[in-house]
Amino acid sequence: MKITINNELTKNKELYFEEGFWTGKRTVKYDGVTLPKQRKNLYLYDNGQTTEYFEIIGNQLIGISIKLFGKNVEILRKLEWYEIVMSLLVFLPCILFGAIGGVFGGALGFTNLVIIRQVDKLYLKIIFSVEFLALAMLASYIFAVLILKIVFPYL
């Protein structure tokens, strides 16, 4: 995830934020300067005249904001309650198929969460969630039946 912000909150200078999906490694640049990491979520900006700490608050699931110059800059918005419910509705029915269903439901539930965060219209969020639910249930069912056929060939 790569996000660039340039507005009044960043003093009209470019704030660049990048977080690796698999590793979680974060890179923060402000005004073209890569900020060194001081602690877990604390980065130091030092341009010779000004020294400021930038604190990253949150993660990809609950939303990310950076506290800089006494202001909070929202990088990734927080999830709404209905978005979380829609993604849980993709995951929960798949548990009926055991571990295989849990894997498919979890993967597609998380994918649903990432995609519907980017969509603005509620009816599109519902359509995406129903499609992911159908895909997760179908994949769980097919793989569960295939594994049962392999383990118990005479059923």
JSON list of C-alpha atoms in Angstrom, two decimals:
[
{"chain": "A", "resi": 1, "resn": "MET", "atom": "CA", "xyz": [0.00, 0.00, 0.00]},
{"chain": "A", "resi": 2, "resn": "LYS", "atom": "CA", "xyz": [1.49, 3.30, -1.13]},
{"chain": "A", "resi": 3, "resn": "ILE", "atom": "CA", "xyz": [-0.15, 6.61, -0.22]},
{"chain": "A", "resi": 4, "resn": "THR", "atom": "CA", "xyz": [0.98, 10.17, -0.90]},
{"chain": "A", "resi": 5, "resn": "ILE", "atom": "CA", "xyz": [-0.65, 13.16, 0.80]},
{"chain": "A", "resi": 6, "resn": "ASN", "atom": "CA", "xyz": [0.00, 16.83, 0.19]},
{"chain": "A", "resi": 7, "resn": "ASN", "atom": "CA", "xyz": [-2.35, 19.26, 1.99]},
{"chain": "A", "resi": 8, "resn": "GLU", "atom": "CA", "xyz": [-2.55, 21.86, 4.75]},
{"chain": "A", "resi": 9, "resn": "LEU", "atom": "CA", "xyz": [-2.10, 19.26, 7.50]},
{"chain": "A", "resi": 10, "resn": "THR", "atom": "CA", "xyz": [1.27, 18.30, 6.03]},
{"chain": "A", "resi": 11, "resn": "LYS", "atom": "CA", "xyz": [2.22, 21.99, 5.61]},
{"chain": "A", "resi": 12, "resn": "ASN", "atom": "CA", "xyz": [1.80, 21.64, 1.83]},
{"chain": "A", "resi": 13, "resn": "LYS", "atom": "CA", "xyz": [4.73, 19.22, 1.65]},
{"chain": "A", "resi": 14, "resn": "GLU", "atom": "CA", "xyz": [4.57, 15.68, 0.35]},
{"chain": "A", "resi": 15, "resn": "LEU", "atom": "CA", "xyz": [4.02, 12.94, 2.94]},
{"chain": "A", "resi": 16, "resn": "TYR", "atom": "CA", "xyz": [4.66, 9.48, 1.50]},
{"chain": "A", "resi": 17, "resn": "PHE", "atom": "CA", "xyz": [3.65, 6.34, 3.38]},
{"chain": "A", "resi": 18, "resn": "GLU", "atom": "CA", "xyz": [4.28, 2.78, 2.26]},
{"chain": "A", "resi": 19, "resn": "GLU", "atom": "CA", "xyz": [3.51, -0.43, 4.11]},
{"chain": "A", "resi": 20, "resn": "GLY", "atom": "CA", "xyz": [4.31, -3.89, 2.84]},
{"chain": "A", "resi": 21, "resn": "PHE", "atom": "CA", "xyz": [1.30, -6.21, 2.76]},
{"chain": "A", "resi": 22, "resn": "TRP", "atom": "CA", "xyz": [3.14, -9.39, 3.77]},
{"chain": "A", "resi": 23, "resn": "THR", "atom": "CA", "xyz": [6.02, -8.04, 5.83]},
{"chain": "A", "resi": 24, "resn": "GLY", "atom": "CA", "xyz": [4.40, -4.98, 7.40]},
{"chain": "A", "resi": 25, "resn": "LYS", "atom": "CA", "xyz": [7.57, -2.97, 6.78]},
{"chain": "A", "resi": 26, "resn": "ARG", "atom": "CA", "xyz": [6.82, 0.74, 6.78]},
{"chain": "A", "resi": 27, "resn": "THR", "atom": "CA", "xyz": [8.56, 3.53, 4.91]},
{"chain": "A", "resi": 28, "resn": "VAL", "atom": "CA", "xyz": [7.77, 7.15, 5.70]},
{"chain": "A", "resi": 29, "resn": "LYS", "atom": "CA", "xyz": [9.07, 10.10, 3.66]},
{"chain": "A", "resi": 30, "resn": "TYR", "atom": "CA", "xyz": [8.35, 13.73, 4.33]},
{"chain": "A", "resi": 31, "resn": "ASP", "atom": "CA", "xyz": [9.41, 16.46, 1.90]},
{"chain": "A", "resi": 32, "resn": "GLY", "atom": "CA", "xyz": [11.57, 13.95, 0.01]},
{"chain": "A", "resi": 33, "resn": "VAL", "atom": "CA", "xyz": [13.49, 12.87, 3.13]},
{"chain": "A", "resi": 34, "resn": "THR", "atom": "CA", "xyz": [13.24, 9.24, 4.26]},
{"chain": "A", "resi": 35, "resn": "LEU", "atom": "CA", "xyz": [12.58, 9.23, 7.99]},
{"chain": "A", "resi": 36, "resn": "PRO", "atom": "CA", "xyz": [14.66, 6.88, 10.15]},
{"chain": "A", "resi": 37, "resn": "LYS", "atom": "CA", "xyz": [12.78, 4.63, 12.54]},
{"chain": "A", "resi": 38, "resn": "GLN", "atom": "CA", "xyz": [13.39, 5.44, 16.22]},
{"chain": "A", "resi": 39, "resn": "ARG", "atom": "CA", "xyz": [11.03, 2.96, 17.87]},
{"chain": "A", "resi": 40, "resn": "LYS", "atom": "CA", "xyz": [8.23, 0.68, 16.76]},
{"chain": "A", "resi": 41, "resn": "ASN", "atom": "CA", "xyz": [5.85, 3.39, 15.48]},
{"chain": "A", "resi": 42, "resn": "LEU", "atom": "CA", "xyz": [8.01, 6.49, 15.90]},
{"chain": "A", "resi": 43, "resn": "TYR", "atom": "CA", "xyz": [9.98, 8.14, 13.08]},
{"chain": "A", "resi": 44, "resn": "LEU", "atom": "CA", "xyz": [12.31, 11.16, 13.32]},
{"chain": "A", "resi": 45, "resn": "TYR", "atom": "CA", "xyz": [12.20, 14.08, 10.88]},
{"chain": "A", "resi": 46, "resn": "ASP", "atom": "CA", "xyz": [15.28, 16.26, 11.05]},
{"chain": "A", "resi": 47, "resn": "ASN", "atom": "CA", "xyz": [16.03, 18.74, 8.26]},
{"chain": "A", "resi": 48, "resn": "GLY", "atom": "CA", "xyz": [18.73, 20.66, 10.13]},
{"chain": "A", "resi": 49, "resn": "GLN", "atom": "CA", "xyz": [16.39, 23.39, 11.39]},
{"chain": "A", "resi": 50, "resn": "THR", "atom": "CA", "xyz": [13.44, 21.40, 12.68]},
{"chain": "A", "resi": 51, "resn": "THR", "atom": "CA", "xyz": [13.31, 18.15, 14.61]},
{"chain": "A", "resi": 52, "resn": "GLU", "atom": "CA", "xyz": [9.93, 16.45, 14.83]},
{"chain": "A", "resi": 53, "resn": "TYR", "atom": "CA", "xyz": [8.71, 12.97, 15.71]},
{"chain": "A", "resi": 54, "resn": "PHE", "atom": "CA", "xyz": [6.08, 11.35, 13.48]},
{"chain": "A", "resi": 55, "resn": "GLU", "atom": "CA", "xyz": [3.98, 8.72, 15.22]},
{"chain": "A", "resi": 56, "resn": "ILE", "atom": "CA", "xyz": [2.06, 6.10, 13.25]},
{"chain": "A", "resi": 57, "resn": "ILE", "atom": "CA", "xyz": [-1.21, 5.10, 14.90]},
{"chain": "A", "resi": 58, "resn": "GLY", "atom": "CA", "xyz": [-3.19, 2.00, 13.92]},
{"chain": "A", "resi": 59, "resn": "ASN", "atom": "CA", "xyz": [-2.88, -0.69, 11.26]},
{"chain": "A", "resi": 60, "resn": "GLN", "atom": "CA", "xyz": [-4.50, -1.78, 8.00]},
{"chain": "A", "resi": 61, "resn": "LEU", "atom": "CA", "xyz": [-7.56, -3.25, 9.68]},
{"chain": "A", "resi": 62, "resn": "ILE", "atom": "CA", "xyz": [-8.51, -0.42, 12.03]},
{"chain": "A", "resi": 63, "resn": "GLY", "atom": "CA", "xyz": [-7.17, 2.48, 9.97]},
{"chain": "A", "resi": 64, "resn": "ILE", "atom": "CA", "xyz": [-3.87, 4.34, 9.90]},
{"chain": "A", "resi": 65, "resn": "SER", "atom": "CA", "xyz": [-3.11, 7.90, 10.87]},
{"chain": "A", "resi": 66, "resn": "ILE", "atom": "CA", "xyz": [0.15, 9.76, 11.39]},
{"chain": "A", "resi": 67, "resn": "LYS", "atom": "CA", "xyz": [0.54, 12.32, 14.15]},
{"chain": "A", "resi": 68, "resn": "LEU", "atom": "CA", "xyz": [2.82, 15.09, 12.94]},
{"chain": "A", "resi": 69, "resn": "PHE", "atom": "CA", "xyz": [3.26, 18.71, 14.02]},
{"chain": "A", "resi": 70, "resn": "GLY", "atom": "CA", "xyz": [0.51, 18.23, 16.62]},
{"chain": "A", "resi": 71, "resn": "LYS", "atom": "CA", "xyz": [-2.07, 17.16, 13.99]},
{"chain": "A", "resi": 72, "resn": "ASN", "atom": "CA", "xyz": [-3.44, 13.79, 12.94]},
{"chain": "A", "resi": 73, "resn": "VAL", "atom": "CA", "xyz": [-3.27, 13.03, 9.21]},
{"chain": "A", "resi": 74, "resn": "GLU", "atom": "CA", "xyz": [-5.55, 10.18, 8.18]},
{"chain": "A", "resi": 75, "resn": "ILE", "atom": "CA", "xyz": [-3.76, 7.79, 5.83]},
{"chain": "A", "resi": 76, "resn": "LEU", "atom": "CA", "xyz": [-6.28, 4.94, 5.69]},
{"chain": "A", "resi": 77, "resn": "ARG", "atom": "CA", "xyz": [-9.81, 5.45, 6.98]},
{"chain": "A", "resi": 78, "resn": "LYS", "atom": "CA", "xyz": [-11.34, 3.36, 9.74]},
{"chain": "A", "resi": 79, "resn": "LEU", "atom": "CA", "xyz": [-13.69, 0.57, 8.83]},
{"chain": "A", "resi": 80, "resn": "GLU", "atom": "CA", "xyz": [-17.40, 1.07, 9.35]},
{"chain": "A", "resi": 81, "resn": "TRP", "atom": "CA", "xyz": [-19.27, -1.47, 11.47]},
{"chain": "A", "resi": 82, "resn": "TYR", "atom": "CA", "xyz": [-21.29, -2.78, 8.52]},
{"chain": "A", "resi": 83, "resn": "GLU", "atom": "CA", "xyz": [-18.11, -3.41, 6.51]},
{"chain": "A", "resi": 84, "resn": "ILE", "atom": "CA", "xyz": [-16.81, -5.63, 9.29]},
{"chain": "A", "resi": 85, "resn": "VAL", "atom": "CA", "xyz": [-20.16, -7.43, 9.51]},
{"chain": "A", "resi": 86, "resn": "MET", "atom": "CA", "xyz": [-20.21, -8.03, 5.73]},
{"chain": "A", "resi": 87, "resn": "SER", "atom": "CA", "xyz": [-16.74, -9.56, 5.85]},
{"chain": "A", "resi": 88, "resn": "LEU", "atom": "CA", "xyz": [-17.66, -11.75, 8.82]},
{"chain": "A", "resi": 89, "resn": "LEU", "atom": "CA", "xyz": [-20.70, -12.95, 6.89]},
{"chain": "A", "resi": 90, "resn": "VAL", "atom": "CA", "xyz": [-18.33, -14.12, 4.16]},
{"chain": "A", "resi": 91, "resn": "PHE", "atom": "CA", "xyz": [-16.21, -16.02, 6.70]},
{"chain": "A", "resi": 92, "resn": "LEU", "atom": "CA", "xyz": [-18.67, -17.55, 9.16]},
{"chain": "A", "resi": 93, "resn": "PRO", "atom": "CA", "xyz": [-20.73, -19.88, 6.89]},
{"chain": "A", "resi": 94, "resn": "CYS", "atom": "CA", "xyz": [-17.53, -21.41, 5.52]},
{"chain": "A", "resi": 95, "resn": "ILE", "atom": "CA", "xyz": [-16.64, -22.76, 8.96]},
{"chain": "A", "resi": 96, "resn": "LEU", "atom": "CA", "xyz": [-19.30, -25.45, 8.38]},
{"chain": "A", "resi": 97, "resn": "PHE", "atom": "CA", "xyz": [-16.80, -27.09, 5.99]},
{"chain": "A", "resi": 98, "resn": "GLY", "atom": "CA", "xyz": [-14.07, -27.33, 8.64]},
{"chain": "A", "resi": 99, "resn": "ALA", "atom": "CA", "xyz": [-10.50, -26.15, 8.28]},
{"chain": "A", "resi": 100, "resn": "ILE", "atom": "CA", "xyz": [-10.70, -26.02, 4.50]},
{"chain": "A", "resi": 101, "resn": "GLY", "atom": "CA", "xyz": [-13.74, -23.79, 4.67]},
{"chain": "A", "resi": 102, "resn": "GLY", "atom": "CA", "xyz": [-12.04, -21.66, 7.31]},
{"chain": "A", "resi": 103, "resn": "VAL", "atom": "CA", "xyz": [-9.07, -21.09, 5.03]},
{"chain": "A", "resi": 104, "resn": "PHE", "atom": "CA", "xyz": [-11.24, -20.10, 2.06]},
{"chain": "A", "resi": 105, "resn": "GLY", "atom": "CA", "xyz": [-13.62, -18.05, 4.20]},
{"chain": "A", "resi": 106, "resn": "GLY", "atom": "CA", "xyz": [-10.78, -16.23, 5.96]},
{"chain": "A", "resi": 107, "resn": "ALA", "atom": "CA", "xyz": [-8.89, -15.46, 2.76]},
{"chain": "A", "resi": 108, "resn": "LEU", "atom": "CA", "xyz": [-11.96, -14.25, 0.87]},
{"chain": "A", "resi": 109, "resn": "GLY", "atom": "CA", "xyz": [-13.34, -12.43, 3.92]},
{"chain": "A", "resi": 110, "resn": "PHE", "atom": "CA", "xyz": [-10.11, -10.45, 4.23]},
{"chain": "A", "resi": 111, "resn": "THR", "atom": "CA", "xyz": [-10.07, -9.81, 0.48]},
{"chain": "A", "resi": 112, "resn": "ASN", "atom": "CA", "xyz": [-13.65, -8.58, 0.75]},
{"chain": "A", "resi": 113, "resn": "LEU", "atom": "CA", "xyz": [-12.62, -6.25, 3.57]},
{"chain": "A", "resi": 114, "resn": "VAL", "atom": "CA", "xyz": [-9.81, -4.73, 1.49]},
{"chain": "A", "resi": 115, "resn": "ILE", "atom": "CA", "xyz": [-11.99, -4.27, -1.61]},
{"chain": "A", "resi": 116, "resn": "ILE", "atom": "CA", "xyz": [-15.11, -2.83, 0.03]},
{"chain": "A", "resi": 117, "resn": "ARG", "atom": "CA", "xyz": [-13.00, -0.27, 1.89]},
{"chain": "A", "resi": 118, "resn": "GLN", "atom": "CA", "xyz": [-12.21, 1.29, -1.50]},
{"chain": "A", "resi": 119, "resn": "VAL", "atom": "CA", "xyz": [-15.82, 1.30, -2.78]},
{"chain": "A", "resi": 120, "resn": "ASP", "atom": "CA", "xyz": [-18.03, 4.27, -1.90]},
{"chain": "A", "resi": 121, "resn": "LYS", "atom": "CA", "xyz": [-21.56, 3.09, -2.66]},
{"chain": "A", "resi": 122, "resn": "LEU", "atom": "CA", "xyz": [-23.31, 0.81, -0.17]},
{"chain": "A", "resi": 123, "resn": "TYR", "atom": "CA", "xyz": [-25.13, -1.29, -2.78]},
{"chain": "A", "resi": 124, "resn": "LEU", "atom": "CA", "xyz": [-21.80, -2.11, -4.47]},
{"chain": "A", "resi": 125, "resn": "LYS", "atom": "CA", "xyz": [-20.36, -3.17, -1.10]},
{"chain": "A", "resi": 126, "resn": "ILE", "atom": "CA", "xyz": [-23.32, -5.51, -0.62]},
{"chain": "A", "resi": 127, "resn": "ILE", "atom": "CA", "xyz": [-22.94, -6.95, -4.13]},
{"chain": "A", "resi": 128, "resn": "PHE", "atom": "CA", "xyz": [-19.22, -7.59, -3.61]},
{"chain": "A", "resi": 129, "resn": "SER", "atom": "CA", "xyz": [-19.86, -9.23, -0.24]},
{"chain": "A", "resi": 130, "resn": "VAL", "atom": "CA", "xyz": [-22.55, -11.53, -1.64]},
{"chain": "A", "resi": 131, "resn": "GLU", "atom": "CA", "xyz": [-20.27, -12.52, -4.52]},
{"chain": "A", "resi": 132, "resn": "PHE", "atom": "CA", "xyz": [-17.38, -13.29, -2.18]},
{"chain": "A", "resi": 133, "resn": "LEU", "atom": "CA", "xyz": [-19.74, -15.26, 0.07]},
{"chain": "A", "resi": 134, "resn": "ALA", "atom": "CA", "xyz": [-20.93, -17.37, -2.89]},
{"chain": "A", "resi": 135, "resn": "LEU", "atom": "CA", "xyz": [-17.35, -17.90, -4.09]},
{"chain": "A", "resi": 136, "resn": "ALA", "atom": "CA", "xyz": [-16.14, -18.88, -0.62]},
{"chain": "A", "resi": 137, "resn": "MET", "atom": "CA", "xyz": [-19.01, -21.31, -0.06]},
{"chain": "A", "resi": 138, "resn": "LEU", "atom": "CA", "xyz": [-18.56, -22.89, -3.48]},
{"chain": "A", "resi": 139, "resn": "ALA", "atom": "CA", "xyz": [-14.79, -23.28, -3.12]},
{"chain": "A", "resi": 140, "resn": "SER", "atom": "CA", "xyz": [-15.18, -24.68, 0.41]},
{"chain": "A", "resi": 141, "resn": "TYR", "atom": "CA", "xyz": [-17.77, -27.19, -0.73]},
{"chain": "A", "resi": 142, "resn": "ILE", "atom": "CA", "xyz": [-15.80, -28.34, -3.78]},
{"chain": "A", "resi": 143, "resn": "PHE", "atom": "CA", "xyz": [-12.54, -28.81, -1.89]},
{"chain": "A", "resi": 144, "resn": "ALA", "atom": "CA", "xyz": [-14.24, -30.50, 1.07]},
{"chain": "A", "resi": 145, "resn": "VAL", "atom": "CA", "xyz": [-15.95, -33.00, -1.28]},
{"chain": "A", "resi": 146, "resn": "LEU", "atom": "CA", "xyz": [-12.71, -33.65, -3.16]},
{"chain": "A", "resi": 147, "resn": "ILE", "atom": "CA", "xyz": [-10.81, -34.35, 0.04]},
{"chain": "A", "resi": 148, "resn": "LEU", "atom": "CA", "xyz": [-13.57, -36.63, 1.31]},
{"chain": "A", "resi": 149, "resn": "LYS", "atom": "CA", "xyz": [-13.47, -38.53, -2.00]},
{"chain": "A", "resi": 150, "resn": "ILE", "atom": "CA", "xyz": [-9.72, -38.97, -1.66]},
{"chain": "A", "resi": 151, "resn": "VAL", "atom": "CA", "xyz": [-9.81, -40.06, 1.99]},
{"chain": "A", "resi": 152, "resn": "PHE", "atom": "CA", "xyz": [-12.90, -42.27, 1.66]},
{"chain": "A", "resi": 153, "resn": "PRO", "atom": "CA", "xyz": [-12.96, -43.49, -1.97]},
{"chain": "A", "resi": 154, "resn": "TYR", "atom": "CA", "xyz": [-15.82, -45.97, -1.45]},
{"chain": "A", "resi": 155, "resn": "LEU", "atom": "CA", "xyz": [-18.40, -43.47, -0.17]}
]
